[in-house]
Coordinates of C-alpha atoms in Angstrom, one line a residue:
M1 CA 104.0 87.0 113.9
S2 CA 103.9 83.9 111.8
I3 CA 103.1 83.8 108.1
Q4 CA 100.4 81.1 107.3
S5 CA 99.6 79.8 103.9
Q6 CA 97.2 81.4 101.3
T7 CA 94.7 78.6 101.7
A8 CA 93.8 79.3 105.4
Y9 CA 92.0 82.5 104.5
R10 CA 89.6 80.8 102.1
P11 CA 86.7 79.2 104.1
H12 CA 85.2 77.7 101.1
E13 CA 88.0 75.4 100.3
T14 CA 87.1 73.1 103.4
S15 CA 83.2 73.1 102.8
L16 CA 80.8 70.7 101.3
H17 CA 79.6 73.1 98.9
P18 CA 82.6 75.3 98.0
V19 CA 80.8 77.2 95.0
A20 CA 77.6 78.0 97.2
V21 CA 79.7 79.1 100.1
H22 CA 81.8 81.4 98.0
S23 CA 78.5 82.9 96.6
L24 CA 77.3 83.3 100.1
R25 CA 80.5 85.1 101.1
W26 CA 80.0 87.6 98.3
L27 CA 76.4 88.1 99.3
E28 CA 77.6 88.9 102.8
T29 CA 80.0 91.4 101.5
I30 CA 77.7 93.2 99.2
V31 CA 74.7 93.3 101.6
G32 CA 76.9 94.4 104.5
L33 CA 78.3 97.2 102.7
L34 CA 74.9 98.3 101.5
G35 CA 73.7 98.2 105.0
L36 CA 76.5 100.5 106.0
G37 CA 75.4 102.8 103.4
L38 CA 71.7 102.8 104.3
A39 CA 72.4 103.2 108.0
V40 CA 74.8 106.2 107.1
T41 CA 72.2 107.8 104.8
R42 CA 69.5 107.5 107.3
H43 CA 71.5 109.6 109.8
G44 CA 72.8 111.9 107.2
R45 CA 69.4 113.2 106.5
E46 CA 67.9 116.1 108.2
V47 CA 64.7 114.5 109.2
S48 CA 65.1 110.8 109.5
A49 CA 61.3 110.2 110.5
A50 CA 60.2 111.3 107.3
L51 CA 62.0 108.5 105.5
P52 CA 59.8 105.7 104.1
S53 CA 59.5 102.5 106.2
L54 CA 61.0 100.6 103.3
M55 CA 64.3 102.0 104.1
N56 CA 64.0 100.9 107.6
W57 CA 63.2 97.4 106.6
L58 CA 66.1 97.3 104.1
V59 CA 68.5 98.1 107.2
V60 CA 66.9 95.2 109.0
L61 CA 67.6 92.8 106.1
A62 CA 71.0 94.2 105.7
V63 CA 71.8 92.7 109.1
A64 CA 69.6 89.6 108.8
I65 CA 70.8 88.3 105.4
P66 CA 74.5 88.3 106.2
A67 CA 73.6 86.6 109.7
A68 CA 71.8 83.9 107.9
A69 CA 74.6 83.6 105.2
T70 CA 77.1 83.2 107.7
L71 CA 75.2 80.5 109.6
G72 CA 74.6 78.8 106.3
R73 CA 78.4 78.7 105.5
Y74 CA 79.1 77.4 109.1
S75 CA 76.7 74.6 108.6
W76 CA 78.4 73.4 105.6
S77 CA 82.1 73.8 106.9
L78 CA 84.1 70.6 107.2
A79 CA 86.4 72.4 109.8
R80 CA 84.0 74.3 112.1
K81 CA 86.7 75.2 114.6
S82 CA 88.9 76.9 112.1
F83 CA 85.6 78.6 110.5
L84 CA 84.8 80.1 113.9
Q85 CA 88.4 81.4 114.3
Q86 CA 88.5 82.9 110.9
N87 CA 84.8 84.4 111.0
L88 CA 84.8 85.5 114.7
P89 CA 83.7 89.1 114.1
P90 CA 80.7 88.4 111.8
M91 CA 79.6 85.5 114.1
L92 CA 79.8 87.7 117.2
L93 CA 78.0 90.6 115.6
S94 CA 75.1 88.3 114.5
A95 CA 75.0 86.8 118.0
I96 CA 75.0 90.3 119.6
W97 CA 72.3 91.4 117.3
L98 CA 69.9 88.4 118.1
A99 CA 70.8 88.7 121.9
G100 CA 69.6 92.2 121.5
L101 CA 66.4 91.3 120.0
V102 CA 65.7 88.3 122.6
T103 CA 66.5 90.8 125.4
A104 CA 64.0 93.4 123.9
V105 CA 61.3 90.6 123.8
G106 CA 62.1 89.5 127.5
L107 CA 61.7 93.0 128.9
S108 CA 58.7 93.8 127.0
D109 CA 55.0 92.7 127.8
G110 CA 54.5 91.3 124.3
V111 CA 56.5 91.0 121.0
P112 CA 58.2 94.4 120.6
E113 CA 58.0 96.3 117.2
L114 CA 60.9 95.4 115.0
L115 CA 61.0 98.8 113.6
G116 CA 60.8 100.5 116.9
P117 CA 63.2 103.4 117.6
R118 CA 65.3 101.5 120.1
L119 CA 65.5 98.1 118.1
L120 CA 65.9 100.1 114.8
A121 CA 68.8 102.1 116.4
W122 CA 70.4 98.8 117.6
T123 CA 70.0 97.2 114.4
E124 CA 71.8 100.2 112.6
L125 CA 74.5 100.0 115.0
I126 CA 75.1 96.3 114.1
A127 CA 74.7 97.0 110.3
M128 CA 77.3 99.8 110.6
S129 CA 79.7 97.5 112.5
R130 CA 79.2 94.7 109.9
G131 CA 79.7 97.0 107.1
V132 CA 83.0 98.3 108.6
Y133 CA 84.1 94.7 109.0
E134 CA 83.4 93.9 105.4
I135 CA 85.5 96.9 104.3
Y136 CA 88.3 95.5 106.4
A137 CA 87.8 92.0 104.7
V138 CA 87.8 93.7 101.4
V139 CA 91.2 95.3 102.1
R140 CA 92.7 92.0 103.3
G141 CA 91.4 90.1 100.4
A142 CA 93.0 92.7 98.0
A143 CA 96.3 92.3 99.7
D144 CA 95.8 88.5 99.5
A145 CA 94.9 88.4 96.0
G146 CA 98.5 88.8 94.7
L147 CA 97.7 92.3 93.1
N148 CA 100.3 94.7 92.4
P149 CA 101.1 96.6 95.7
A150 CA 101.0 100.0 93.8
L151 CA 97.6 99.0 92.2
V152 CA 96.1 98.2 95.7
L153 CA 97.4 101.5 96.9
V154 CA 95.8 103.5 94.1
L155 CA 92.5 101.6 94.4
S156 CA 92.4 102.0 98.3
F157 CA 92.6 105.8 97.8
V158 CA 90.0 105.9 94.9
G159 CA 87.7 103.9 97.0
L160 CA 88.2 106.1 100.0
I161 CA 87.6 109.3 98.1
G162 CA 84.4 107.8 96.7
I163 CA 83.1 106.9 100.2
G164 CA 84.2 110.3 101.4
T165 CA 82.5 112.2 98.5
L166 CA 79.2 110.4 99.1
L167 CA 79.3 111.1 103.0
L168 CA 80.1 114.8 102.3
M169 CA 77.0 115.0 100.1
L170 CA 74.7 114.1 103.0
P171 CA 72.5 117.0 104.1
R172 CA 73.7 116.6 107.8
C173 CA 77.4 117.5 106.7
R174 CA 76.0 121.1 106.0
P175 CA 74.8 123.6 108.6
D176 CA 71.1 123.6 109.4
G177 CA 69.1 125.4 106.7
E178 CA 71.8 124.9 103.9
L179 CA 71.5 122.9 100.8
P180 CA 73.6 119.7 100.6
A181 CA 77.1 120.1 98.9
D182 CA 77.2 119.6 95.3
W183 CA 79.2 116.7 93.9
L184 CA 82.1 118.7 92.7
T185 CA 82.6 120.5 96.1
A186 CA 82.2 117.2 97.9
L187 CA 84.6 115.4 95.6
F188 CA 87.2 118.2 95.9
T189 CA 87.1 118.3 99.6
A190 CA 87.1 114.4 100.0
T191 CA 89.9 114.2 97.7
S192 CA 91.8 116.9 99.4
A193 CA 91.3 115.3 102.9
C194 CA 92.1 111.6 101.8
C195 CA 95.3 112.9 100.0
V196 CA 95.9 115.1 103.0
T197 CA 96.4 118.2 101.0
G198 CA 94.3 120.9 102.6
L199 CA 93.3 122.9 99.4
V200 CA 89.6 123.8 99.7
V201 CA 87.1 125.4 97.4
N202 CA 85.0 126.6 100.4
D203 CA 85.8 127.9 103.8
T204 CA 86.0 124.7 105.8
S205 CA 85.0 126.3 109.2
V206 CA 81.8 127.8 107.7
Y207 CA 80.6 125.6 104.8
W208 CA 80.7 122.4 106.7
S209 CA 78.7 121.4 109.8
R210 CA 80.2 119.8 112.8
T211 CA 79.2 116.5 111.3
G212 CA 81.0 117.5 108.1
H213 CA 84.1 118.5 110.1
V214 CA 84.1 114.9 111.8
V215 CA 83.9 113.3 108.4
I216 CA 86.8 115.4 106.9
M217 CA 88.9 114.5 110.2
A218 CA 88.2 110.9 109.7
L219 CA 89.1 111.0 106.0
I220 CA 92.3 112.9 106.9
Q221 CA 93.3 110.2 109.5
V222 CA 92.6 107.2 107.3
G223 CA 94.2 108.9 104.2
G224 CA 97.2 109.9 106.2
L225 CA 98.0 106.5 107.5
G226 CA 96.4 104.6 104.5
I227 CA 93.5 102.4 104.6
M228 CA 95.8 99.3 103.9
T229 CA 97.4 100.1 107.3
F230 CA 94.2 100.1 109.1
G231 CA 93.0 96.7 107.5
A232 CA 96.4 95.1 108.5
F233 CA 96.2 96.6 112.0
F234 CA 92.6 95.1 112.5
A235 CA 94.1 91.8 111.4
V236 CA 96.6 92.1 114.1
V237 CA 94.4 93.2 116.9
M238 CA 92.0 90.4 116.1
G239 CA 94.5 87.8 116.4
S240 CA 94.5 86.9 112.7
K241 CA 97.7 85.9 111.1
L242 CA 98.9 88.1 108.1
L243 CA 99.3 86.1 105.1
A244 CA 102.5 85.8 103.0
R245 CA 101.2 88.0 100.2
E246 CA 99.7 90.4 102.8
H247 CA 103.2 90.8 104.4
A248 CA 104.8 91.5 101.1
T249 CA 102.1 94.1 100.0
M250 CA 102.3 95.9 103.4
R251 CA 106.2 95.8 103.3
D252 CA 106.2 97.5 99.8
L253 CA 103.6 100.2 101.0
L254 CA 105.1 101.0 104.3
E255 CA 108.7 101.0 103.0
S256 CA 109.7 98.3 105.5
E257 CA 113.0 96.8 104.8
Q258 CA 112.2 93.4 106.3
L259 CA 109.3 90.9 105.5
G260 CA 108.8 89.7 109.1
D261 CA 109.0 93.2 110.5
V262 CA 105.6 94.4 109.0
A263 CA 103.2 93.5 112.0
G264 CA 105.6 95.3 114.5
L265 CA 105.8 98.4 112.2
I266 CA 102.1 98.4 112.0
R267 CA 101.8 98.4 115.8
S268 CA 104.4 101.1 115.9
I269 CA 102.5 103.3 113.4
L270 CA 99.2 103.2 115.3
G271 CA 101.1 103.7 118.5
F272 CA 103.0 106.6 117.5
T273 CA 99.8 108.1 115.9
I274 CA 97.7 107.9 118.8
I275 CA 100.4 109.1 121.4
I276 CA 101.5 112.0 119.3
E277 CA 98.1 113.1 118.2
L278 CA 96.4 112.9 121.6
A279 CA 99.6 114.9 123.1
G280 CA 99.1 117.5 120.2
A281 CA 95.4 117.8 120.9
C282 CA 96.1 118.4 124.6
L283 CA 98.6 121.2 123.9
L284 CA 96.5 122.8 121.0
T285 CA 93.4 122.9 123.2
T286 CA 95.0 126.1 124.8
L287 CA 94.9 127.9 121.5
W288 CA 91.1 128.6 121.8
P289 CA 90.6 129.8 125.4
D290 CA 87.4 131.7 124.5
L291 CA 85.5 128.6 123.3
P292 CA 83.5 126.2 125.4
L293 CA 85.3 123.2 126.7
L294 CA 83.7 120.6 124.3
D295 CA 84.6 123.0 121.3
R296 CA 88.1 123.4 122.5
L297 CA 88.7 119.7 122.9
F298 CA 87.4 119.2 119.2
Y299 CA 89.4 122.0 117.8
G300 CA 92.6 120.6 119.5
L301 CA 92.0 117.2 118.2
F302 CA 91.0 118.2 114.7
H303 CA 94.1 120.4 114.2
S304 CA 96.4 117.8 115.7
V305 CA 95.2 115.2 113.3
S306 CA 95.4 117.6 110.4
A307 CA 98.9 118.7 111.5
F308 CA 100.4 115.2 112.2
C309 CA 98.9 114.0 108.8
N310 CA 100.4 116.9 107.0
A311 CA 96.7 117.9 105.8
G312 CA 96.6 121.7 106.6
F313 CA 92.8 121.8 107.1
A314 CA 92.0 124.4 109.7
L315 CA 88.6 125.5 111.5
R316 CA 89.4 129.1 111.2
S317 CA 88.5 131.2 108.2
N318 CA 92.0 132.7 107.8
N319 CA 93.8 129.5 109.0
L320 CA 96.5 130.5 111.5
M321 CA 97.1 134.1 110.1
G322 CA 98.2 136.6 112.7
W323 CA 99.1 133.7 115.3
E324 CA 102.7 133.4 114.3
L325 CA 103.8 134.4 117.7
S326 CA 101.7 132.0 119.6
W327 CA 103.9 129.1 121.2
Q328 CA 101.3 126.5 120.0
V329 CA 101.7 127.9 116.3
W330 CA 105.6 128.2 116.3
A331 CA 106.4 125.2 118.4
V332 CA 103.4 122.6 118.7
F333 CA 102.3 122.7 115.0
P334 CA 105.8 122.3 113.5
L335 CA 106.6 119.6 115.9
L336 CA 103.5 117.5 114.8
I337 CA 104.2 118.3 111.0
I338 CA 107.9 117.4 111.3
L339 CA 107.1 114.1 113.2
G340 CA 104.3 113.2 110.6
G341 CA 106.5 113.9 107.7
F342 CA 109.7 112.2 109.0
G343 CA 108.5 108.6 108.1
F344 CA 107.3 105.9 110.4
T345 CA 110.4 103.6 109.8
P346 CA 113.0 106.1 110.7
L347 CA 110.9 107.2 113.7
R348 CA 110.8 103.5 115.0
N349 CA 114.4 103.0 114.4
I350 CA 115.2 106.2 116.4
W351 CA 113.0 104.9 119.1
H352 CA 114.8 101.5 119.2
V353 CA 118.3 103.2 119.3
V354 CA 117.0 105.5 122.1
R355 CA 115.6 102.8 124.2
W356 CA 118.8 100.6 123.8
R357 CA 121.0 103.4 124.8
L358 CA 118.9 104.2 128.0
G359 CA 119.0 100.4 128.8
L360 CA 115.2 100.1 128.2
L361 CA 115.4 97.6 125.4
T362 CA 116.5 93.9 126.1
L363 CA 118.3 92.2 123.0
D364 CA 118.0 88.4 122.3
P365 CA 121.4 86.4 122.7
G366 CA 123.4 86.9 119.4
S367 CA 121.4 89.9 118.4
L368 CA 123.2 93.0 117.0
R369 CA 122.7 96.3 118.9
P370 CA 120.3 98.7 117.1
R371 CA 121.8 101.4 115.0
L372 CA 120.7 104.2 112.8
T373 CA 119.8 102.9 109.3
L374 CA 121.2 104.7 106.4
T375 CA 117.5 105.7 105.5
T376 CA 117.1 107.3 108.8
R377 CA 120.4 109.3 108.7
L378 CA 119.7 110.6 105.2
V379 CA 116.1 111.7 106.2
A380 CA 117.3 113.4 109.3
V381 CA 120.2 115.3 107.7
T382 CA 118.1 116.2 104.7
T383 CA 115.1 117.2 106.9
L384 CA 117.3 119.5 109.2
G385 CA 119.0 121.1 106.1
L386 CA 115.7 121.9 104.5
L387 CA 114.4 123.5 107.6
V388 CA 117.4 125.7 108.2
V389 CA 117.9 126.5 104.6
G390 CA 114.2 127.3 104.1
T391 CA 114.0 129.5 107.1
I392 CA 117.0 131.6 106.1
V393 CA 115.9 131.9 102.4
L394 CA 112.2 132.7 103.2
L395 CA 113.5 135.2 105.8
L396 CA 115.6 137.1 103.2
L397 CA 113.0 137.0 100.5
E398 CA 110.3 138.4 102.5
W399 CA 112.4 140.9 104.4
N400 CA 111.4 144.0 102.5
N401 CA 108.1 142.8 101.2
S402 CA 105.8 145.8 101.5
R403 CA 102.6 144.0 101.1
H404 CA 102.8 142.6 104.7
P405 CA 105.2 144.7 106.7
L406 CA 105.8 143.0 110.2
P407 CA 108.2 143.4 113.1
V408 CA 111.4 141.3 113.0
T409 CA 110.2 138.8 115.5
N410 CA 107.1 138.1 113.4
Q411 CA 109.1 137.7 110.3
I412 CA 111.4 135.1 111.9
A413 CA 108.5 133.4 113.2
N414 CA 106.7 133.4 109.8
A415 CA 110.0 132.3 108.1
W416 CA 110.4 129.3 110.4
F417 CA 106.8 128.2 110.2
H418 CA 106.6 128.3 106.6
S419 CA 110.0 126.5 106.1
V420 CA 108.1 123.5 107.9
T421 CA 104.5 123.8 106.4
L422 CA 105.4 124.5 102.8
R423 CA 107.0 121.0 102.5
T424 CA 103.5 119.3 102.8
A425 CA 101.4 120.7 105.7
G426 CA 99.5 123.5 104.3
F427 CA 98.8 125.7 107.2
N428 CA 99.7 129.4 106.9
T429 CA 100.3 132.4 109.1
I430 CA 100.5 135.0 106.3
D431 CA 98.5 135.4 103.1
H432 CA 100.3 133.6 100.4
E433 CA 98.7 135.8 97.7
H434 CA 100.9 138.5 99.0
L435 CA 104.2 136.6 99.0
S436 CA 107.0 138.0 96.8
P437 CA 107.5 136.0 93.3
G438 CA 110.9 134.8 94.6
S439 CA 109.0 133.2 97.9
K440 CA 106.5 131.6 95.6
L441 CA 109.3 130.0 93.3
F442 CA 111.2 128.8 96.4
G443 CA 107.8 127.8 97.8
I444 CA 107.2 125.5 94.8
S445 CA 110.6 123.9 95.1
L446 CA 109.9 123.1 98.6
M447 CA 106.4 121.6 97.8
F448 CA 107.9 119.7 95.1
I449 CA 110.5 118.0 97.6
G450 CA 107.9 117.4 100.2
A451 CA 108.2 115.0 103.1
S452 CA 110.1 111.5 103.6
P453 CA 109.3 108.1 102.6
G454 CA 106.7 106.1 104.5
S455 CA 105.2 109.3 106.2
T456 CA 102.0 111.0 105.9
G457 CA 103.3 113.8 103.5
G458 CA 103.6 114.0 99.9
G459 CA 106.2 115.2 97.3
V460 CA 108.9 113.5 95.5
K461 CA 110.4 112.9 99.2
T462 CA 113.7 113.9 101.0
I463 CA 115.5 110.8 100.0
S464 CA 115.1 111.6 96.4
L465 CA 116.7 115.0 96.9
A466 CA 119.4 113.3 98.9
L467 CA 120.2 110.9 96.0
I468 CA 120.3 113.7 93.6
I469 CA 122.9 115.5 95.8
L470 CA 124.8 112.2 96.3
T471 CA 124.9 111.4 92.8
L472 CA 126.3 114.7 91.9
R473 CA 128.9 114.5 94.5
S474 CA 129.9 111.1 93.2
I475 CA 130.2 112.5 89.5
L476 CA 132.2 115.4 90.7
R477 CA 134.5 113.2 92.6
G478 CA 134.9 111.0 89.6
R479 CA 133.4 107.9 91.5
N480 CA 131.3 105.3 89.8
N481 CA 129.2 104.4 92.8
V482 CA 126.9 106.6 95.0
E483 CA 128.4 106.3 98.4
V484 CA 127.5 107.8 101.8
Y485 CA 128.4 107.0 105.4
G486 CA 130.4 104.0 104.4
R487 CA 127.7 102.4 102.3
T488 CA 127.2 102.0 98.6
I489 CA 123.5 102.7 97.4
P490 CA 122.3 100.4 94.8
E491 CA 122.1 101.6 91.2
T492 CA 118.4 100.4 91.1
Q493 CA 117.5 102.6 94.0
V494 CA 119.5 105.7 92.4
F495 CA 117.6 105.1 89.1
R496 CA 114.2 105.0 91.0
G497 CA 114.9 108.2 92.7
L498 CA 115.8 109.9 89.5
A499 CA 112.7 108.5 88.0
V500 CA 110.5 109.6 90.7
I501 CA 111.9 113.3 90.3
G502 CA 111.4 113.1 86.5
M503 CA 107.8 111.9 86.8
G504 CA 107.2 114.4 89.4
L505 CA 108.5 117.3 87.2
A506 CA 106.5 116.0 84.2
T507 CA 103.4 115.9 86.2
L508 CA 104.0 119.3 87.7
M509 CA 104.5 120.8 84.3
A510 CA 101.6 119.0 82.8
A511 CA 99.1 120.1 85.6
T512 CA 100.4 123.6 85.4
I513 CA 100.1 123.8 81.4
V514 CA 96.4 122.3 81.5
V515 CA 95.3 124.8 84.2
V516 CA 97.0 127.8 82.4
M517 CA 95.2 126.8 79.2
I518 CA 91.8 126.4 81.0
E519 CA 92.0 129.6 82.9
D520 CA 93.6 131.8 80.2
R521 CA 94.9 134.4 82.7
A522 CA 98.4 135.2 82.0
D523 CA 98.7 137.6 85.0
R524 CA 98.0 134.6 87.4
F525 CA 100.5 132.2 85.9
L526 CA 102.9 132.1 88.9
D527 CA 99.7 131.6 91.1
Q528 CA 98.4 128.8 88.9
A529 CA 101.8 127.0 89.0
Y530 CA 101.8 127.5 92.8
E531 CA 98.3 125.8 93.3
A532 CA 99.4 122.9 90.9
A533 CA 102.5 122.3 92.9
S534 CA 100.6 122.6 96.1
A535 CA 98.2 119.9 94.8
L536 CA 100.9 117.6 93.6
G537 CA 103.1 118.0 96.7
T538 CA 99.8 117.4 98.8
V539 CA 100.6 120.7 100.6
G540 CA 97.5 122.7 100.6
V541 CA 98.8 126.4 100.6
S542 CA 97.1 128.5 98.3
A543 CA 97.5 131.9 96.8
N544 CA 93.7 132.4 97.0
L545 CA 93.1 130.9 93.7
T546 CA 91.6 127.5 93.9
P547 CA 87.9 128.7 95.0
T548 CA 87.8 131.0 91.8
L549 CA 89.0 128.3 89.4
K550 CA 86.8 127.0 86.7
P551 CA 85.3 123.3 87.3
A552 CA 87.6 121.9 84.9
S553 CA 90.7 123.2 86.4
Q554 CA 89.5 122.1 89.9
L555 CA 89.1 118.5 88.4
V556 CA 92.7 118.9 87.2
L557 CA 93.8 119.6 90.8
I558 CA 91.7 116.6 92.0
L559 CA 93.7 114.4 89.7
T560 CA 96.8 116.0 90.6
M561 CA 96.2 115.6 94.3
L562 CA 95.6 111.9 93.8
L563 CA 98.9 111.5 91.8
G564 CA 100.7 113.5 94.5
R565 CA 99.5 111.2 97.2
V566 CA 100.1 107.9 95.5
G567 CA 103.2 109.1 93.4
P568 CA 103.2 109.4 89.5
L569 CA 105.7 106.5 89.3
T570 CA 103.6 104.3 91.6
L571 CA 100.5 105.2 89.3
I572 CA 102.4 104.0 86.3
V573 CA 103.7 100.9 87.9
A574 CA 100.1 100.1 89.1
L575 CA 98.7 100.4 85.5
A576 CA 101.7 98.7 83.9
G577 CA 101.7 95.8 86.2
R578 CA 104.6 93.6 87.2
G579 CA 107.2 93.3 84.4
N580 CA 109.6 90.5 83.9
A581 CA 113.3 91.3 84.5
A582 CA 115.2 90.9 81.2
R583 CA 117.7 87.9 81.3
Y584 CA 119.9 89.6 78.7
R585 CA 121.9 92.8 78.3
Y586 CA 122.7 94.6 75.1
P587 CA 126.3 95.9 74.5
E588 CA 127.3 99.2 75.8
E589 CA 127.8 102.3 73.7
R590 CA 128.8 105.7 74.9
I591 CA 126.8 108.8 73.9
A592 CA 127.5 112.6 73.9
L593 CA 126.2 114.4 76.9
G594 CA 127.3 117.9 75.8

């Protein structure tokens, strides 16, 4: 995938009237997004026939105005062939809409009613497609604008949360006869879904309708992979070339090590996601044999997406409690969670090495054979160590817990499952309110560590933990450098890892203190810290406290979930902007460390 210049993405630079064309492009974007909102709002209402005809006409105008604006830009273009290549999707949508109208006229005896049910439904479909394209264009434009990648990441999640909140406030997202969700419930649920957390203030299976479940699943999917990933993927699929700034932005967001490797990594991310989630959905369908086939298929897909994206949302009132001995729970769910939290770059690296060893990968002449990178090896070793240690420690801490006495096999299954899910997924097979204090403290540490870089999970990441351990080992051995597997880790990355952990601890302490002050319940202090850690680590496990928190405390958790998804350090970098590296260095002076 080649990288083209910045100017090729700006159609107004090769037009007769660049200012007017630029204004028309803004008009297309604004009206296209409004059209998407209008179309979605119509179908989010309980009885769309009761809506005034004005809204129907607005949907028609939301398609007609962008179509006319695109045609106007085309007529003023000095490079029409290039214009068609760059604006193929909107041109096709306009042409398809007009073709549908012409076909309707040809099949009718006279001129059909523009606001007739069929033509209106056709117009709504085009309006929603155009709105989705405009979102994609905005994402590409943000990546191309040279903004700080951290700022782009934060803004993309804030925008996604806003869209999700509005969607969940639609009446159709609630069961028949129920009032629409209030803004705080919709905001909390949308944030939890977009940040793949899983904390809820209402029972997901009962409070939301099937439409609401679909919206939540979509938010989990987009939030888990990142809206920037989808924007870049659409660019690759539609044949557009990623610009240099887009490559740099996506490289930073996806933790890619090579600039030119971004397009391939994006394809791998979507490929891994589709294959793993569909396979998981097929296996999980068997967990609900008493449901109708369509419900089983939807349940399987919903929980597969929720598990792979490390979200923890479940369509069962008591989550997975009591099912710890089901093979789908102790095998399929953990596998999906581990793969989703492993990181896409290490997964792709392992896939290349496996293919090469099996003779399925052909190398170019002079190319080096694939090898496991240092990141992959550290992620694999740290993840395995956390799973083993987590299982053993949780088993010992819960062995004599009289609040939920269970047979040995159930205790082993629960310990294994929670050593996986406590690190970012949020599913539970036992009531976490009844965990021992030691288990809750240990759970907080697992939630704080979280998943691996470039994955769907949160936390300060396994690599940061590995850096702490390696740094301590270097100090004890009297070495000045952090070394592992015959490699020296740059000091800048060591400092960044320490900063991530420091900011994570500060955020956790601040969130806990604020919630404790608001709630003023000393008897639930540990549970309040547990909820704060769950929000920051985007885990979603709960000691049954979140639904009973005051609105102010729930707002604190909303902010904490967003911080946990984008990372406290990332947010600071986004707000601070890009700093210039100092070209000088002060004299060194030793200090006392105690």
